[in-house]
C-alpha cells in the first residue's frame, strides 16, 4: 500500500508538464506482477503494465492463438516468454489492437512477426502511424496489415472459435474496436470502459465524449448478459473484467458528466471554477480515481457542449 502511494506521488511529481499521452501511460501503470488469468474456453487476459491484453490460447497447441493489444515492448516480451515457458505460442493466427494508444500497442513489434494476420480499425492504424510520425519513430513498428471500418471476422484454425471485431462509432478514440471471441462469449473493450476510474479521452484522435454514452448503450444491446467483458483499465481494487452491469454504470457516468457540465456551463460557471469545485460527478460517486483525468473529462465535455 505504501509502495503504491509512493509510486503515485512520485509519478505525479516527476511528470510536471508532461504531455497527456505520457501522463496516460504512466498514470495507469499499476505495480502488478505479470499474470495470465484464464476466463473460459481458452480465452484469458494478461495484466502487467498498460492496458489489459486479451489472449486466445488453443488447448495443447503452440499455434493458432490470438493476442489482443500488447502493452509496452518490455511487458509484451515478458508475456511471450511466459507463453513459451508453458509450451504455448510459436505462431499466432491473429494480432489485433482495440485502438492505437501506446499502452495498448507499444509491444506490437514483439508479436507482429509471429502473427498470420495483424488487424485494427482503419482509423486506429492511421492514428498509430500519425503518432509514430509525430514522435520521429516512423518505421520503428510494423503497422496493422489488415484494417476495417465497421466489422471484421475470422475463424481460428482449431475450429472452435471465431473472432469478430466491431466498431460502434467514435468514443474513446475514432478507431475503437470491440473484439469478441464468440464461442467463449468474451469481448475485449479496450479503453471503451474504464472500470470505476475517470477515463482518458482523445478528441485529437477522433474521440467523442458526447457520443461515447450512446456507443456504450449500443455495445450493451449487441452483446448479452452472459458476455464477459475485458476492460483496458480499472481503478485500484476493481477488476479488469466484468459484465453488462459495468457497461451500464460507465454509461451512467458519461451521461451524468454531460448533464453536470451542461448545467454548470449554462449557469455561467467557468471551466476553472468547475474543476476547482468538483470531486465526483453527482450521480456517479464510484468514479473518484484519477484526479487529473477528472479535470480532463470536465474540460473536454465543457468544450464539446
Ligand atoms: Zn486508450
PDB file of C-alpha atoms and ligand atoms in Angstrom:
ATOM      1  CA  UNK A   1       0.000   0.000   0.000  1.00  0.00           C
ATOM      2  CA  UNK A   2       2.754   2.422   0.987  1.00  0.00           C
ATOM      3  CA  UNK A   3       4.696   1.450  -2.042  1.00  0.00           C
ATOM      4  CA  UNK A   4       1.829   2.233  -4.340  1.00  0.00           C
ATOM      5  CA  UNK A   5       1.098   5.592  -2.708  1.00  0.00           C
ATOM      6  CA  UNK A   6       4.721   6.497  -3.018  1.00  0.00           C
ATOM      7  CA  UNK A   7       4.744   5.439  -6.650  1.00  0.00           C
ATOM      8  CA  UNK A   8       1.697   7.532  -7.485  1.00  0.00           C
ATOM      9  CA  UNK A   9       3.068  10.573  -5.730  1.00  0.00           C
ATOM     10  CA  UNK A  10       6.491  10.424  -7.321  1.00  0.00           C
ATOM     11  CA  UNK A  11       4.953   9.799 -10.749  1.00  0.00           C
ATOM     12  CA  UNK A  12       2.769  12.847 -10.374  1.00  0.00           C
ATOM     13  CA  UNK A  13       5.722  14.968  -9.309  1.00  0.00           C
ATOM     14  CA  UNK A  14       8.073  13.714 -11.950  1.00  0.00           C
ATOM     15  CA  UNK A  15       5.537  14.285 -14.698  1.00  0.00           C
ATOM     16  CA  UNK A  16       5.100  18.017 -14.241  1.00  0.00           C
ATOM     17  CA  UNK A  17       4.084  19.418 -17.592  1.00  0.00           C
ATOM     18  CA  UNK A  18       4.428  16.127 -19.461  1.00  0.00           C
ATOM     19  CA  UNK A  19       2.086  15.733 -22.435  1.00  0.00           C
ATOM     20  CA  UNK A  20      -1.131  13.859 -21.811  1.00  0.00           C
ATOM     21  CA  UNK A  21      -0.038  10.795 -23.718  1.00  0.00           C
ATOM     22  CA  UNK A  22       2.896  10.150 -21.421  1.00  0.00           C
ATOM     23  CA  UNK A  23       0.831  11.022 -18.366  1.00  0.00           C
ATOM     24  CA  UNK A  24      -1.663   8.489 -19.584  1.00  0.00           C
ATOM     25  CA  UNK A  25       0.848   5.709 -19.952  1.00  0.00           C
ATOM     26  CA  UNK A  26       2.276   6.317 -16.500  1.00  0.00           C
ATOM     27  CA  UNK A  27      -0.895   7.011 -14.597  1.00  0.00           C
ATOM     28  CA  UNK A  28      -2.435   3.650 -15.401  1.00  0.00           C
ATOM     29  CA  UNK A  29       0.613   1.599 -14.639  1.00  0.00           C
ATOM     30  CA  UNK A  30      -0.188  -0.255 -11.513  1.00  0.00           C
ATOM     31  CA  UNK A  31       2.637  -2.144  -9.849  1.00  0.00           C
ATOM     32  CA  UNK A  32       1.271  -5.572 -10.698  1.00  0.00           C
ATOM     33  CA  UNK A  33       3.154  -8.799 -11.116  1.00  0.00           C
ATOM     34  CA  UNK A  34       2.867 -10.129 -14.696  1.00  0.00           C
ATOM     35  CA  UNK A  35      -0.069 -12.511 -14.666  1.00  0.00           C
ATOM     36  CA  UNK A  36      -2.152 -14.571 -17.090  1.00  0.00           C
ATOM     37  CA  UNK A  37      -5.731 -15.236 -15.956  1.00  0.00           C
ATOM     38  CA  UNK A  38      -7.984 -17.577 -17.944  1.00  0.00           C
ATOM     39  CA  UNK A  39     -11.677 -16.648 -18.206  1.00  0.00           C
ATOM     40  CA  UNK A  40     -13.297 -19.512 -20.126  1.00  0.00           C
ATOM     41  CA  UNK A  41     -12.914 -21.679 -23.265  1.00  0.00           C
ATOM     42  CA  UNK A  42      -9.227 -20.844 -23.874  1.00  0.00           C
ATOM     43  CA  UNK A  43      -9.804 -17.097 -23.557  1.00  0.00           C
ATOM     44  CA  UNK A  44      -7.994 -15.116 -20.893  1.00  0.00           C
ATOM     45  CA  UNK A  45      -6.114 -11.916 -20.208  1.00  0.00           C
ATOM     46  CA  UNK A  46      -2.681 -10.719 -19.200  1.00  0.00           C
ATOM     47  CA  UNK A  47      -2.019  -7.876 -16.796  1.00  0.00           C
ATOM     48  CA  UNK A  48       1.307  -6.209 -16.190  1.00  0.00           C
ATOM     49  CA  UNK A  49       1.807  -2.538 -17.075  1.00  0.00           C
ATOM     50  CA  UNK A  50      -0.529  -0.800 -19.520  1.00  0.00           C
ATOM     51  CA  UNK A  51      -3.893  -1.826 -20.996  1.00  0.00           C
ATOM     52  CA  UNK A  52      -5.107  -5.396 -20.403  1.00  0.00           C
ATOM     53  CA  UNK A  53      -4.063  -7.885 -23.098  1.00  0.00           C
ATOM     54  CA  UNK A  54      -6.677 -10.391 -24.325  1.00  0.00           C
ATOM     55  CA  UNK A  55      -5.500 -13.925 -25.176  1.00  0.00           C
ATOM     56  CA  UNK A  56      -6.785 -16.961 -27.053  1.00  0.00           C
ATOM     57  CA  UNK A  57      -4.612 -19.974 -26.234  1.00  0.00           C
ATOM     58  CA  UNK A  58      -5.849 -23.116 -28.009  1.00  0.00           C
ATOM     59  CA  UNK A  59      -5.518 -26.033 -25.607  1.00  0.00           C
ATOM     60  CA  UNK A  60      -2.296 -28.007 -26.079  1.00  0.00           C
ATOM     61  CA  UNK A  61      -1.356 -26.229 -29.298  1.00  0.00           C
ATOM     62  CA  UNK A  62       1.525 -23.782 -29.740  1.00  0.00           C
ATOM     63  CA  UNK A  63      -0.109 -22.355 -32.873  1.00  0.00           C
ATOM     64  CA  UNK A  64      -3.358 -20.703 -33.847  1.00  0.00           C
ATOM     65  CA  UNK A  65      -3.735 -18.347 -30.901  1.00  0.00           C
ATOM     66  CA  UNK A  66      -4.636 -14.692 -30.741  1.00  0.00           C
ATOM     67  CA  UNK A  67      -3.206 -11.681 -28.887  1.00  0.00           C
ATOM     68  CA  UNK A  68      -5.338  -8.543 -28.440  1.00  0.00           C
ATOM     69  CA  UNK A  69      -3.263  -5.448 -27.587  1.00  0.00           C
ATOM     70  CA  UNK A  70       0.354  -5.548 -26.461  1.00  0.00           C
ATOM     71  CA  UNK A  71       1.089  -3.056 -23.610  1.00  0.00           C
ATOM     72  CA  UNK A  72       4.755  -1.950 -23.969  1.00  0.00           C
ATOM     73  CA  UNK A  73       7.748  -3.804 -25.504  1.00  0.00           C
ATOM     74  CA  UNK A  74       9.106  -4.999 -22.147  1.00  0.00           C
ATOM     75  CA  UNK A  75       5.730  -6.295 -20.943  1.00  0.00           C
ATOM     76  CA  UNK A  76       4.985  -7.933 -24.301  1.00  0.00           C
ATOM     77  CA  UNK A  77       8.361  -9.684 -24.181  1.00  0.00           C
ATOM     78  CA  UNK A  78       7.621 -10.957 -20.660  1.00  0.00           C
ATOM     79  CA  UNK A  79       4.273 -12.314 -21.882  1.00  0.00           C
ATOM     80  CA  UNK A  80       5.900 -14.036 -24.857  1.00  0.00           C
ATOM     81  CA  UNK A  81       8.467 -15.651 -22.544  1.00  0.00           C
ATOM     82  CA  UNK A  82       5.736 -16.803 -20.158  1.00  0.00           C
ATOM     83  CA  UNK A  83       3.792 -18.384 -23.014  1.00  0.00           C
ATOM     84  CA  UNK A  84       6.899 -20.080 -24.398  1.00  0.00           C
ATOM     85  CA  UNK A  85       7.761 -21.434 -20.942  1.00  0.00           C
ATOM     86  CA  UNK A  86       4.311 -23.016 -20.905  1.00  0.00           C
ATOM     87  CA  UNK A  87       4.962 -24.535 -24.333  1.00  0.00           C
ATOM     88  CA  UNK A  88       2.426 -22.201 -25.895  1.00  0.00           C
ATOM     89  CA  UNK A  89       2.747 -19.816 -28.771  1.00  0.00           C
ATOM     90  CA  UNK A  90       5.243 -20.394 -31.535  1.00  0.00           C
ATOM     91  CA  UNK A  91       2.893 -18.825 -34.059  1.00  0.00           C
ATOM     92  CA  UNK A  92      -0.262 -16.693 -33.827  1.00  0.00           C
ATOM     93  CA  UNK A  93      -3.257 -16.547 -36.104  1.00  0.00           C
ATOM     94  CA  UNK A  94      -4.124 -13.054 -35.048  1.00  0.00           C
ATOM     95  CA  UNK A  95      -2.632  -9.942 -33.531  1.00  0.00           C
ATOM     96  CA  UNK A  96      -5.279  -7.242 -33.119  1.00  0.00           C
ATOM     97  CA  UNK A  97      -5.496  -3.830 -31.460  1.00  0.00           C
ATOM     98  CA  UNK A  98      -8.552  -2.336 -29.746  1.00  0.00           C
ATOM     99  CA  UNK A  99      -7.175   1.169 -30.567  1.00  0.00           C
ATOM    100  CA  UNK A 100      -3.850   2.928 -31.175  1.00  0.00           C
ATOM    101  CA  UNK A 101      -2.710   4.242 -27.746  1.00  0.00           C
ATOM    102  CA  UNK A 102       0.865   3.432 -26.780  1.00  0.00           C
ATOM    103  CA  UNK A 103      -0.047   1.432 -23.679  1.00  0.00           C
ATOM    104  CA  UNK A 104      -2.048  -0.947 -25.924  1.00  0.00           C
ATOM    105  CA  UNK A 105       0.210  -1.094 -28.995  1.00  0.00           C
ATOM    106  CA  UNK A 106       3.758  -0.466 -27.727  1.00  0.00           C
ATOM    107  CA  UNK A 107       4.603  -4.174 -27.873  1.00  0.00           C
ATOM    108  CA  UNK A 108       3.117  -4.820 -31.336  1.00  0.00           C
ATOM    109  CA  UNK A 109       6.612  -5.324 -32.733  1.00  0.00           C
ATOM    110  CA  UNK A 110       7.150  -8.279 -30.370  1.00  0.00           C
ATOM    111  CA  UNK A 111       4.172 -10.207 -31.792  1.00  0.00           C
ATOM    112  CA  UNK A 112       3.721  -8.893 -35.354  1.00  0.00           C
ATOM    113  CA  UNK A 113       6.202 -11.299 -36.978  1.00  0.00           C
ATOM    114  CA  UNK A 114       4.581 -14.286 -35.255  1.00  0.00           C
ATOM    115  CA  UNK A 115       1.088 -13.411 -36.453  1.00  0.00           C
ATOM    116  CA  UNK A 116      -0.534 -14.507 -39.727  1.00  0.00           C
ATOM    117  CA  UNK A 117      -2.860 -11.537 -39.591  1.00  0.00           C
ATOM    118  CA  UNK A 118      -2.480  -8.194 -37.832  1.00  0.00           C
ATOM    119  CA  UNK A 119      -5.663  -6.151 -37.667  1.00  0.00           C
ATOM    120  CA  UNK A 120      -7.064  -2.856 -36.393  1.00  0.00           C
ATOM    121  CA  UNK A 121      -9.736  -0.331 -37.266  1.00  0.00           C
ATOM    122  CA  UNK A 122      -8.615   1.864 -40.195  1.00  0.00           C
ATOM    123  CA  UNK A 123      -8.629   4.983 -38.007  1.00  0.00           C
ATOM    124  CA  UNK A 124      -6.546   3.206 -35.349  1.00  0.00           C
ATOM    125  CA  UNK A 125      -3.942   2.336 -37.988  1.00  0.00           C
ATOM    126  CA  UNK A 126      -3.892   5.973 -39.114  1.00  0.00           C
ATOM    127  CA  UNK A 127      -3.692   7.245 -35.513  1.00  0.00           C
ATOM    128  CA  UNK A 128      -0.813   4.870 -34.831  1.00  0.00           C
ATOM    129  CA  UNK A 129       1.042   5.992 -37.978  1.00  0.00           C
ATOM    130  CA  UNK A 130       0.421   9.671 -37.079  1.00  0.00           C
ATOM    131  CA  UNK A 131       1.724   9.154 -33.540  1.00  0.00           C
ATOM    132  CA  UNK A 132       4.876   7.405 -34.733  1.00  0.00           C
ATOM    133  CA  UNK A 133       5.494  10.224 -37.207  1.00  0.00           C
ATOM    134  CA  UNK A 134       4.890  12.893 -34.557  1.00  0.00           C
ATOM    135  CA  UNK A 135       7.463  11.221 -32.293  1.00  0.00           C
ATOM    136  CA  UNK A 136      10.023  10.678 -35.092  1.00  0.00           C
ATOM    137  CA  UNK A 137       9.538   6.935 -34.785  1.00  0.00           C
ATOM    138  CA  UNK A 138       8.251   6.177 -38.270  1.00  0.00           C
ATOM    139  CA  UNK A 139       9.099   2.610 -39.283  1.00  0.00           C
ATOM    140  CA  UNK A 140      10.002   1.620 -35.711  1.00  0.00           C
ATOM    141  CA  UNK A 141       6.963  -0.640 -35.504  1.00  0.00           C
ATOM    142  CA  UNK A 142       5.077  -2.623 -38.161  1.00  0.00           C
ATOM    143  CA  UNK A 143       1.586  -1.200 -38.773  1.00  0.00           C
ATOM    144  CA  UNK A 144      -1.569  -3.357 -38.909  1.00  0.00           C
ATOM    145  CA  UNK A 145      -1.712  -5.182 -42.262  1.00  0.00           C
ATOM    146  CA  UNK A 146      -5.493  -5.504 -42.371  1.00  0.00           C
ATOM    147  CA  UNK A 147      -7.969  -2.755 -41.475  1.00  0.00           C
ATOM    148  CA  UNK A 148     -11.753  -2.499 -41.315  1.00  0.00           C
ATOM    149  CA  UNK A 149     -14.292   0.264 -40.741  1.00  0.00           C
ATOM    150  CA  UNK A 150     -17.429  -1.485 -39.401  1.00  0.00           C
ATOM    151  CA  UNK A 151     -16.880  -5.252 -38.995  1.00  0.00           C
ATOM    152  CA  UNK A 152     -14.187  -7.854 -39.457  1.00  0.00           C
ATOM    153  CA  UNK A 153     -14.205 -11.546 -38.602  1.00  0.00           C
ATOM    154  CA  UNK A 154     -12.071 -14.698 -38.787  1.00  0.00           C
ATOM    155  CA  UNK A 155     -12.408 -18.329 -37.725  1.00  0.00           C
ATOM    156  CA  UNK A 156      -9.469 -19.584 -35.695  1.00  0.00           C
ATOM    157  CA  UNK A 157      -7.790 -22.741 -37.076  1.00  0.00           C
ATOM    158  CA  UNK A 158      -8.711 -25.075 -34.192  1.00  0.00           C
ATOM    159  CA  UNK A 159     -12.275 -24.881 -35.460  1.00  0.00           C
ATOM    160  CA  UNK A 160     -13.575 -23.920 -32.038  1.00  0.00           C
ATOM    161  CA  UNK A 161     -13.575 -20.167 -32.050  1.00  0.00           C
ATOM    162  CA  UNK A 162     -14.421 -17.149 -34.183  1.00  0.00           C
ATOM    163  CA  UNK A 163     -13.109 -13.644 -33.534  1.00  0.00           C
ATOM    164  CA  UNK A 164     -15.244 -10.690 -34.597  1.00  0.00           C
ATOM    165  CA  UNK A 165     -14.135  -7.068 -34.435  1.00  0.00           C
ATOM    166  CA  UNK A 166     -16.736  -4.335 -34.462  1.00  0.00           C
ATOM    167  CA  UNK A 167     -16.677  -0.542 -34.447  1.00  0.00           C
ATOM    168  CA  UNK A 168     -19.626   1.168 -32.740  1.00  0.00           C
ATOM    169  CA  UNK A 169     -18.737   4.804 -33.536  1.00  0.00           C
ATOM    170  CA  UNK A 170     -16.316   7.398 -32.143  1.00  0.00           C
ATOM    171  CA  UNK A 171     -15.876   7.296 -28.347  1.00  0.00           C
ATOM    172  CA  UNK A 172     -12.513   6.905 -26.553  1.00  0.00           C
ATOM    173  CA  UNK A 173     -10.847   7.495 -29.960  1.00  0.00           C
ATOM    174  CA  UNK A 174     -12.124   7.479 -33.544  1.00  0.00           C
ATOM    175  CA  UNK A 175     -10.819   3.947 -34.120  1.00  0.00           C
ATOM    176  CA  UNK A 176     -12.111   1.839 -31.226  1.00  0.00           C
ATOM    177  CA  UNK A 177     -12.889  -1.839 -31.813  1.00  0.00           C
ATOM    178  CA  UNK A 178     -14.693  -4.335 -29.602  1.00  0.00           C
ATOM    179  CA  UNK A 179     -13.026  -7.709 -30.148  1.00  0.00           C
ATOM    180  CA  UNK A 180     -15.337 -10.643 -29.417  1.00  0.00           C
ATOM    181  CA  UNK A 181     -14.459 -14.319 -29.015  1.00  0.00           C
ATOM    182  CA  UNK A 182     -17.898 -15.579 -29.992  1.00  0.00           C
ATOM    183  CA  UNK A 183     -17.837 -19.137 -28.666  1.00  0.00           C
ATOM    184  CA  UNK A 184     -16.335 -18.182 -25.310  1.00  0.00           C
ATOM    185  CA  UNK A 185     -18.521 -15.059 -25.362  1.00  0.00           C
ATOM    186  CA  UNK A 186     -15.714 -12.862 -24.079  1.00  0.00           C
ATOM    187  CA  UNK A 187     -15.308  -9.355 -25.546  1.00  0.00           C
ATOM    188  CA  UNK A 188     -12.281  -7.077 -25.162  1.00  0.00           C
ATOM    189  CA  UNK A 189     -13.465  -3.456 -24.910  1.00  0.00           C
ATOM    190  CA  UNK A 190     -10.040  -1.837 -24.870  1.00  0.00           C
ATOM    191  CA  UNK A 191     -10.431   1.640 -23.367  1.00  0.00           C
ATOM    192  CA  UNK A 192     -14.135   1.915 -24.156  1.00  0.00           C
ATOM    193  CA  UNK A 193     -14.553   1.179 -20.480  1.00  0.00           C
ATOM    194  CA  UNK A 194     -12.510   2.464 -17.557  1.00  0.00           C
ATOM    195  CA  UNK A 195     -13.801   0.495 -14.600  1.00  0.00           C
ATOM    196  CA  UNK A 196     -14.536   2.993 -11.825  1.00  0.00           C
ATOM    197  CA  UNK A 197     -11.846   5.411 -12.885  1.00  0.00           C
ATOM    198  CA  UNK A 198     -12.047   8.665 -14.805  1.00  0.00           C
ATOM    199  CA  UNK A 199     -11.421   7.797 -18.462  1.00  0.00           C
ATOM    200  CA  UNK A 200      -8.856   9.242 -20.787  1.00  0.00           C
ATOM    201  CA  UNK A 201     -10.447  10.874 -23.828  1.00  0.00           C
ATOM    202  CA  UNK A 202      -8.659  11.628 -27.070  1.00  0.00           C
ATOM    203  CA  UNK A 203     -10.596  14.073 -29.278  1.00  0.00           C
ATOM    204  CA  UNK A 204      -7.442  14.719 -31.341  1.00  0.00           C
ATOM    205  CA  UNK A 205      -7.570  11.067 -32.464  1.00  0.00           C
ATOM    206  CA  UNK A 206     -11.263  11.238 -33.325  1.00  0.00           C
ATOM    207  CA  UNK A 207     -12.626  10.526 -29.822  1.00  0.00           C
ATOM    208  CA  UNK A 208     -16.088  11.860 -28.984  1.00  0.00           C
ATOM    209  CA  UNK A 209     -17.024  12.260 -25.325  1.00  0.00           C
ATOM    210  CA  UNK A 210     -20.649  13.094 -26.160  1.00  0.00           C
ATOM    211  CA  UNK A 211     -21.152  10.085 -28.426  1.00  0.00           C
ATOM    212  CA  UNK A 212     -19.390   7.739 -26.006  1.00  0.00           C
ATOM    213  CA  UNK A 213     -22.505   7.053 -23.867  1.00  0.00           C
ATOM    214  CA  UNK A 214     -24.541   6.009 -26.912  1.00  0.00           C
ATOM    215  CA  UNK A 215     -21.682   3.753 -28.020  1.00  0.00           C
ATOM    216  CA  UNK A 216     -21.813   2.054 -24.594  1.00  0.00           C
ATOM    217  CA  UNK A 217     -25.540   1.555 -24.981  1.00  0.00           C
ATOM    218  CA  UNK A 218     -25.128   0.024 -28.452  1.00  0.00           C
ATOM    219  CA  UNK A 219     -22.478  -2.348 -27.112  1.00  0.00           C
ATOM    220  CA  UNK A 220     -24.700  -3.318 -24.195  1.00  0.00           C
ATOM    221  CA  UNK A 221     -27.538  -4.160 -26.589  1.00  0.00           C
ATOM    222  CA  UNK A 222     -25.322  -6.010 -29.068  1.00  0.00           C
ATOM    223  CA  UNK A 223     -23.768  -8.479 -26.602  1.00  0.00           C
ATOM    224  CA  UNK A 224     -25.685 -10.265 -23.854  1.00  0.00           C
ATOM    225  CA  UNK A 225     -25.891 -10.809 -20.132  1.00  0.00           C
ATOM    226  CA  UNK A 226     -23.563 -13.794 -20.300  1.00  0.00           C
ATOM    227  CA  UNK A 227     -20.805 -11.873 -22.108  1.00  0.00           C
ATOM    228  CA  UNK A 228     -17.659 -11.351 -20.044  1.00  0.00           C
ATOM    229  CA  UNK A 229     -16.010  -8.039 -20.938  1.00  0.00           C
ATOM    230  CA  UNK A 230     -12.313  -7.268 -20.602  1.00  0.00           C
ATOM    231  CA  UNK A 231     -11.596  -3.621 -19.737  1.00  0.00           C
ATOM    232  CA  UNK A 232      -8.448  -1.694 -20.647  1.00  0.00           C
ATOM    233  CA  UNK A 233      -8.075  -0.256 -17.143  1.00  0.00           C
ATOM    234  CA  UNK A 234      -9.644  -0.317 -13.711  1.00  0.00           C
ATOM    235  CA  UNK A 235      -9.282   1.668 -10.501  1.00  0.00           C
ATOM    236  CA  UNK A 236      -7.212   0.068  -7.780  1.00  0.00           C
ATOM    237  CA  UNK A 237      -9.143  -2.823  -6.177  1.00  0.00           C
ATOM    238  CA  UNK A 238     -11.564  -3.034  -9.135  1.00  0.00           C
ATOM    239  CA  UNK A 239     -11.461  -5.832 -11.704  1.00  0.00           C
ATOM    240  CA  UNK A 240     -10.412  -5.531 -15.347  1.00  0.00           C
ATOM    241  CA  UNK A 241     -13.251  -7.878 -16.319  1.00  0.00           C
ATOM    242  CA  UNK A 242     -16.989  -7.539 -15.780  1.00  0.00           C
ATOM    243  CA  UNK A 243     -20.465  -7.680 -17.249  1.00  0.00           C
ATOM    244  CA  UNK A 244     -23.127  -5.523 -18.889  1.00  0.00           C
ATOM    245  CA  UNK A 245     -23.848  -4.109 -15.402  1.00  0.00           C
ATOM    246  CA  UNK A 246     -20.443  -2.432 -15.501  1.00  0.00           C
ATOM    247  CA  UNK A 247     -21.174  -1.109 -19.006  1.00  0.00           C
ATOM    248  CA  UNK A 248     -24.397   0.398 -17.735  1.00  0.00           C
ATOM    249  CA  UNK A 249     -22.567   2.008 -14.788  1.00  0.00           C
ATOM    250  CA  UNK A 250     -19.976   3.593 -17.093  1.00  0.00           C
ATOM    251  CA  UNK A 251     -22.697   4.749 -19.495  1.00  0.00           C
ATOM    252  CA  UNK A 252     -24.378   6.411 -16.489  1.00  0.00           C
ATOM    253  CA  UNK A 253     -21.112   8.110 -15.533  1.00  0.00           C
ATOM    254  CA  UNK A 254     -20.844   9.606 -19.026  1.00  0.00           C
ATOM    255  CA  UNK A 255     -24.477  10.741 -19.021  1.00  0.00           C
ATOM    256  CA  UNK A 256     -24.170  12.322 -15.563  1.00  0.00           C
ATOM    257  CA  UNK A 257     -20.936  14.050 -16.594  1.00  0.00           C
ATOM    258  CA  UNK A 258     -22.694  15.576 -19.581  1.00  0.00           C
ATOM    259  CA  UNK A 259     -25.667  16.749 -17.515  1.00  0.00           C
ATOM    260  CA  UNK A 260     -23.436  18.199 -14.804  1.00  0.00           C
ATOM    261  CA  UNK A 261     -21.194  20.139 -17.193  1.00  0.00           C
ATOM    262  CA  UNK A 262     -24.124  21.357 -19.284  1.00  0.00           C
ATOM    263  CA  UNK A 263     -25.850  22.792 -16.224  1.00  0.00           C
ATOM    264  CA  UNK A 264     -22.661  24.490 -14.996  1.00  0.00           C
ATOM    265  CA  UNK A 265     -21.943  25.988 -18.400  1.00  0.00           C
ATOM    266  CA  UNK A 266     -25.490  27.281 -18.671  1.00  0.00           C
ATOM    267  CA  UNK A 267     -25.123  28.902 -15.239  1.00  0.00           C
ATOM    268  CA  UNK A 268     -22.011  30.721 -16.473  1.00  0.00           C
ATOM    269  CA  UNK A 269     -19.520  28.738 -14.367  1.00  0.00           C
ATOM    270  CA  UNK A 270     -16.018  28.858 -15.848  1.00  0.00           C
ATOM    271  CA  UNK A 271     -14.180  25.609 -16.547  1.00  0.00           C
ATOM    272  CA  UNK A 272     -11.565  26.564 -13.926  1.00  0.00           C
ATOM    273  CA  UNK A 273     -14.228  27.145 -11.260  1.00  0.00           C
ATOM    274  CA  UNK A 274     -15.967  23.906 -12.211  1.00  0.00           C
ATOM    275  CA  UNK A 275     -12.735  21.927 -11.938  1.00  0.00           C
ATOM    276  CA  UNK A 276     -11.911  23.534  -8.608  1.00  0.00           C
ATOM    277  CA  UNK A 277     -15.233  22.629  -7.005  1.00  0.00           C
ATOM    278  CA  UNK A 278     -15.656  19.090  -8.389  1.00  0.00           C
ATOM    279  CA  UNK A 279     -14.514  15.934  -6.613  1.00  0.00           C
ATOM    280  CA  UNK A 280     -17.059  13.486  -8.009  1.00  0.00           C
ATOM    281  CA  UNK A 281     -19.805  13.828 -10.599  1.00  0.00           C
ATOM    282  CA  UNK A 282     -23.248  13.892  -8.931  1.00  0.00           C
ATOM    283  CA  UNK A 283     -24.956  10.567  -9.697  1.00  0.00           C
ATOM    284  CA  UNK A 284     -21.683   8.682 -10.293  1.00  0.00           C
ATOM    285  CA  UNK A 285     -19.817   8.664  -6.936  1.00  0.00           C
ATOM    286  CA  UNK A 286     -17.956   5.437  -7.751  1.00  0.00           C
ATOM    287  CA  UNK A 287     -15.860   7.394 -10.266  1.00  0.00           C
ATOM    288  CA  UNK A 288     -13.390   9.032  -7.904  1.00  0.00           C
ATOM    289  CA  UNK A 289      -9.983   7.748  -9.013  1.00  0.00           C
ATOM    290  CA  UNK A 290      -7.604   9.635 -11.286  1.00  0.00           C
ATOM    291  CA  UNK A 291      -7.897  13.302 -10.319  1.00  0.00           C
ATOM    292  CA  UNK A 292      -6.040  14.719 -13.299  1.00  0.00           C
ATOM    293  CA  UNK A 293      -8.268  12.781 -15.691  1.00  0.00           C
ATOM    294  CA  UNK A 294     -11.341  14.097 -13.895  1.00  0.00           C
ATOM    295  CA  UNK A 295     -10.257  17.618 -14.836  1.00  0.00           C
ATOM    296  CA  UNK A 296      -9.621  16.497 -18.403  1.00  0.00           C
ATOM    297  CA  UNK A 297     -13.096  14.907 -18.548  1.00  0.00           C
ATOM    298  CA  UNK A 298     -14.685  18.154 -17.359  1.00  0.00           C
ATOM    299  CA  UNK A 299     -12.703  20.213 -19.833  1.00  0.00           C
ATOM    300  CA  UNK A 300     -13.284  18.021 -22.887  1.00  0.00           C
ATOM    301  CA  UNK A 301     -17.018  17.872 -22.111  1.00  0.00           C
ATOM    302  CA  UNK A 302     -17.119  21.626 -21.489  1.00  0.00           C
ATOM    303  CA  UNK A 303     -15.523  22.285 -24.871  1.00  0.00           C
ATOM    304  CA  UNK A 304     -17.702  19.734 -26.665  1.00  0.00           C
ATOM    305  CA  UNK A 305     -21.033  21.137 -25.428  1.00  0.00           C
TER     306      UNK A 305
HETATM  307 ZN1  LIG B   1      -6.586   4.367 -24.743  1.00  0.00          ZN
END
